[in-house]
Amino acid sequence: MNNLVAAVAHHGYVLTFAILFAEGMGFPFPAAIALVAAGAAIPSHALSGWALIAAALLALMTADIIQFWLGRYTGWALLGFLCRLSMNPETCMLHSAESFYKRGKTTLVIAKFIPGINTMAAPLAGSMKMRFGQFLRLDFAGAVLYVVTYLAVGYLCRDFLAATLRSFYAAGRIMEVFIIGALLVYALYRIAQFLKYREYNVVPHVQVEELARRIAAGEAEKIQIVDVRSHGYYDRGAERIFRSIRIEPNNLDDEIKGLQKEKDIYLYCT
């Protein structure tokens, strides 16, 4: 943090733009901390508040517009890539989509404050065919709220931040050991989760023609077809495959209890 504050004060607008743009594109960069550090540099006149707001908004909106159109043309492929660091990418995508549609499209206004949703909101809006004009209005409002909030935190808490940084600097060696230990524990945890879930990396698929042949051969009573389309791709008026049933993908633990285990179960989504 101490190095970040010094770097922001020295390089100013370019570094702020770069960090916010990188986080907007899905990289794990500390955008909120960068804004707080930039806000702390405003009272000393090392940086201009209005110029910081302009640089930050340009970075966020540029990244979000790129993500929106990538989401529009790549769909779940991009969302899967953004969720790759999650121990379960499918759950990451479904929960993000559920949150987006449960709270409505105005989620874009607060999305940047919510870990996990902040990077997913723009490509989700694109993949689910949100109007670009509507996206721009809501996303810009969210970007303004996010930037002004964290710059204000840095501006108002600059004395507290300075005292905290001096304490961290005095306990530098202890902090280094603590941070290295925390990173090691996290790495071991991720390895353990990867080994636990790697058996789910390969999901068996079946061609539509094969399923159609089974139904044509009179095996329809031995088959259960299940529609698991997620939020945004399914609504109450949506058409389904003949004789299929609908289950909610975000409530699988309860939904699968109603499936007939003696039948061959085929799932389909968008």
Coordinates of N, CA, C and O in Angstrom, one line a residue, residues 125-196:
A125 N -24.4 -8.3 -19.4 CA -25.3 -7.4 -20.0 C -25.2 -7.6 -21.5 O -26.3 -7.6 -22.2
G126 N -24.0 -7.7 -22.1 CA -23.8 -7.9 -23.5 C -24.4 -9.3 -24.0 O -25.1 -9.4 -25.0
S127 N -24.1 -10.3 -23.2 CA -24.5 -11.7 -23.6 C -26.0 -11.9 -23.6 O -26.5 -12.7 -24.3
M128 N -26.6 -11.1 -22.7 CA -28.1 -11.3 -22.5 C -28.9 -10.2 -23.3 O -30.0 -9.9 -23.0
K129 N -28.2 -9.6 -24.3 CA -28.8 -8.7 -25.3 C -29.4 -7.4 -24.7 O -30.5 -6.9 -25.2
M130 N -28.8 -6.9 -23.7 CA -29.3 -5.6 -23.1 C -29.0 -4.5 -24.2 O -28.0 -4.6 -24.9
R131 N -29.9 -3.5 -24.3 CA -29.7 -2.4 -25.2 C -28.5 -1.6 -24.8 O -28.3 -1.3 -23.7
F132 N -27.7 -1.3 -25.8 CA -26.4 -0.6 -25.6 C -26.6 0.7 -24.9 O -25.9 1.1 -24.0
G133 N -27.6 1.5 -25.4 CA -27.8 2.8 -24.8 C -28.2 2.7 -23.3 O -27.7 3.5 -22.5
Q134 N -29.0 1.7 -23.0 CA -29.4 1.5 -21.6 C -28.2 1.1 -20.7 O -28.0 1.5 -19.6
F135 N -27.4 0.2 -21.3 CA -26.2 -0.2 -20.6 C -25.3 1.0 -20.3 O -24.8 1.1 -19.2
L136 N -25.1 1.9 -21.3 CA -24.2 3.0 -21.1 C -24.7 3.9 -20.0 O -23.9 4.3 -19.2
R137 N -26.0 4.1 -19.9 CA -26.5 5.0 -18.9 C -26.3 4.5 -17.5 O -25.8 5.1 -16.6
L138 N -26.7 3.2 -17.3 CA -26.6 2.6 -16.0 C -25.1 2.3 -15.6 O -24.8 2.6 -14.5
D139 N -24.3 1.9 -16.6 CA -22.9 1.7 -16.3 C -22.2 3.0 -15.9 O -21.3 3.0 -15.0
F140 N -22.5 4.0 -16.6 CA -21.9 5.3 -16.3 C -22.2 5.8 -14.9 O -21.4 6.3 -14.2
A141 N -23.5 5.6 -14.6 CA -23.9 6.0 -13.2 C -23.2 5.2 -12.2 O -22.8 5.8 -11.2
G142 N -23.0 3.9 -12.4 CA -22.3 3.1 -11.5 C -20.8 3.5 -11.4 O -20.2 3.5 -10.3
A143 N -20.2 3.8 -12.5 CA -18.8 4.2 -12.6 C -18.6 5.5 -11.8 O -17.6 5.6 -11.0
V144 N -19.5 6.5 -12.0 CA -19.4 7.7 -11.3 C -19.5 7.5 -9.7 O -18.7 8.0 -8.9
L145 N -20.5 6.7 -9.3 CA -20.7 6.4 -7.9 C -19.4 5.7 -7.3 O -19.0 6.1 -6.2
Y146 N -18.9 4.8 -8.0 CA -17.7 4.0 -7.6 C -16.5 4.9 -7.4 O -15.8 4.9 -6.4
V147 N -16.2 5.7 -8.5 CA -15.0 6.5 -8.5 C -15.1 7.6 -7.4 O -14.2 7.8 -6.6
V148 N -16.2 8.3 -7.3 CA -16.4 9.4 -6.4 C -16.3 8.9 -4.9 O -15.7 9.5 -4.1
T149 N -16.9 7.7 -4.7 CA -16.9 7.2 -3.4 C -15.5 6.9 -2.9 O -15.1 7.3 -1.8
Y150 N -14.7 6.2 -3.7 CA -13.4 5.8 -3.2 C -12.4 7.0 -3.2 O -11.5 7.0 -2.3
L151 N -12.6 7.9 -4.1 CA -11.7 9.1 -4.0 C -12.1 9.9 -2.8 O -11.2 10.4 -2.1
A152 N -13.3 10.0 -2.4 CA -13.7 10.7 -1.2 C -13.2 10.0 0.0 O -12.8 10.7 1.0
V153 N -13.2 8.7 0.0 CA -12.7 7.9 1.2 C -11.2 8.3 1.4 O -10.7 8.6 2.5
G154 N -10.4 8.3 0.3 CA -9.0 8.6 0.3 C -8.8 10.1 0.8 O -7.9 10.4 1.6
Y155 N -9.6 11.0 0.3 CA -9.5 12.4 0.6 C -9.8 12.7 2.1 O -9.1 13.4 2.8
L156 N -10.9 12.1 2.6 CA -11.3 12.3 3.9 C -10.5 11.6 5.0 O -10.4 12.0 6.1
C157 N -9.9 10.4 4.6 CA -9.2 9.6 5.6 C -7.7 9.6 5.3 O -7.0 8.7 5.7
R158 N -7.2 10.7 4.7 CA -5.8 10.8 4.4 C -4.9 10.7 5.6 O -3.8 10.1 5.6
D159 N -5.3 11.3 6.7 CA -4.4 11.3 7.9 C -4.4 9.9 8.5 O -3.3 9.5 9.0
F160 N -5.5 9.3 8.6 CA -5.6 7.9 9.1 C -4.7 7.0 8.2 O -4.0 6.1 8.7
L161 N -4.8 7.1 6.9 CA -4.1 6.3 6.0 C -2.6 6.5 6.2 O -1.8 5.6 6.2
A162 N -2.2 7.8 6.4 CA -0.8 8.1 6.6 C -0.2 7.4 7.8 O 0.9 6.8 7.9
A163 N -1.0 7.5 8.9 CA -0.6 6.8 10.2 C -0.5 5.3 10.1 O 0.4 4.7 10.6
T164 N -1.5 4.8 9.3 CA -1.5 3.3 9.1 C -0.3 2.9 8.3 O 0.3 1.8 8.6
L165 N 0.0 3.6 7.3 CA 1.1 3.2 6.4 C 2.4 3.3 7.2 O 3.3 2.5 7.0
R166 N 2.6 4.3 8.1 CA 3.8 4.4 8.9 C 3.9 3.2 9.9 O 5.0 2.7 10.1
S167 N 2.8 2.7 10.4 CA 2.8 1.5 11.2 C 3.2 0.3 10.4 O 4.0 -0.5 10.9
F168 N 2.7 0.2 9.2 CA 3.0 -1.0 8.4 C 4.5 -0.9 8.0 O 5.2 -1.9 8.0
Y169 N 5.0 0.3 7.8 CA 6.4 0.4 7.4 C 7.3 0.0 8.6 O 8.3 -0.6 8.4
A170 N 6.9 0.4 9.8 CA 7.7 0.1 11.0 C 7.7 -1.4 11.2 O 8.7 -2.0 11.7
A171 N 6.6 -2.1 10.9 CA 6.5 -3.5 11.1 C 6.7 -4.3 9.8 O 6.1 -5.3 9.5
G172 N 7.5 -3.7 8.9 CA 7.7 -4.2 7.6 C 8.0 -5.7 7.5 O 7.4 -6.4 6.7
R173 N 9.0 -6.1 8.3 CA 9.4 -7.5 8.2 C 8.3 -8.5 8.7 O 8.1 -9.5 8.0
I174 N 7.6 -8.1 9.7 CA 6.5 -8.9 10.2 C 5.4 -9.0 9.1 O 4.8 -10.1 8.9
M175 N 5.1 -7.9 8.5 CA 4.1 -7.9 7.5 C 4.5 -8.7 6.3 O 3.6 -9.4 5.7
E176 N 5.7 -8.7 5.9 CA 6.2 -9.5 4.8 C 6.0 -11.0 5.0 O 5.5 -11.7 4.2
V177 N 6.4 -11.4 6.3 CA 6.2 -12.8 6.6 C 4.7 -13.2 6.6 O 4.3 -14.3 6.1
F178 N 3.9 -12.3 7.2 CA 2.5 -12.6 7.2 C 1.9 -12.7 5.8 O 1.1 -13.6 5.5
I179 N 2.2 -11.8 4.9 CA 1.7 -11.8 3.6 C 2.2 -13.0 2.8 O 1.4 -13.7 2.1
I180 N 3.4 -13.4 2.9 CA 4.0 -14.6 2.3 C 3.3 -15.8 2.8 O 2.9 -16.7 2.0
G181 N 3.1 -15.9 4.1 CA 2.4 -17.0 4.7 C 0.9 -17.1 4.2 O 0.5 -18.2 3.9
A182 N 0.2 -16.0 4.1 CA -1.1 -16.0 3.6 C -1.2 -16.4 2.2 O -2.1 -17.2 1.8
L183 N -0.3 -16.0 1.4 CA -0.3 -16.4 0.0 C 0.0 -17.9 -0.2 O -0.6 -18.6 -1.0
L184 N 0.9 -18.4 0.7 CA 1.2 -19.8 0.6 C 0.0 -20.7 1.0 O -0.3 -21.7 0.4
V185 N -0.7 -20.2 2.1 CA -1.9 -21.0 2.5 C -3.0 -20.9 1.4 O -3.6 -21.9 1.1
Y186 N -3.1 -19.8 0.8 CA -4.1 -19.6 -0.3 C -3.7 -20.5 -1.5 O -4.6 -21.2 -2.1
A187 N -2.4 -20.6 -1.8 CA -2.0 -21.5 -3.0 C -2.3 -22.9 -2.6 O -2.8 -23.7 -3.5
L188 N -2.0 -23.3 -1.4 CA -2.3 -24.7 -1.0 C -3.8 -25.0 -1.1 O -4.2 -26.1 -1.5
Y189 N -4.6 -24.1 -0.7 CA -6.0 -24.2 -0.7 C -6.5 -24.4 -2.1 O -7.3 -25.3 -2.4
R190 N -6.0 -23.6 -3.0 CA -6.4 -23.7 -4.4 C -6.0 -25.0 -5.1 O -6.7 -25.6 -5.9
I191 N -4.8 -25.5 -4.7 CA -4.4 -26.8 -5.2 C -5.3 -27.9 -4.7 O -5.7 -28.8 -5.5
A192 N -5.6 -27.8 -3.4 CA -6.5 -28.8 -2.9 C -7.9 -28.8 -3.5 O -8.5 -29.9 -3.9
Q193 N -8.4 -27.6 -3.8 CA -9.7 -27.5 -4.5 C -9.6 -28.0 -5.9 O -10.6 -28.6 -6.4
F194 N -8.5 -27.7 -6.6 CA -8.3 -28.2 -8.0 C -8.3 -29.7 -8.0 O -9.0 -30.4 -8.9
L195 N -7.6 -30.4 -7.1 CA -7.6 -31.8 -7.0 C -9.0 -32.4 -6.7 O -9.3 -33.5 -7.2
K196 N -9.7 -31.7 -5.9 CA -11.0 -32.2 -5.5 C -12.0 -32.1 -6.6 O -12.9 -33.0 -6.8

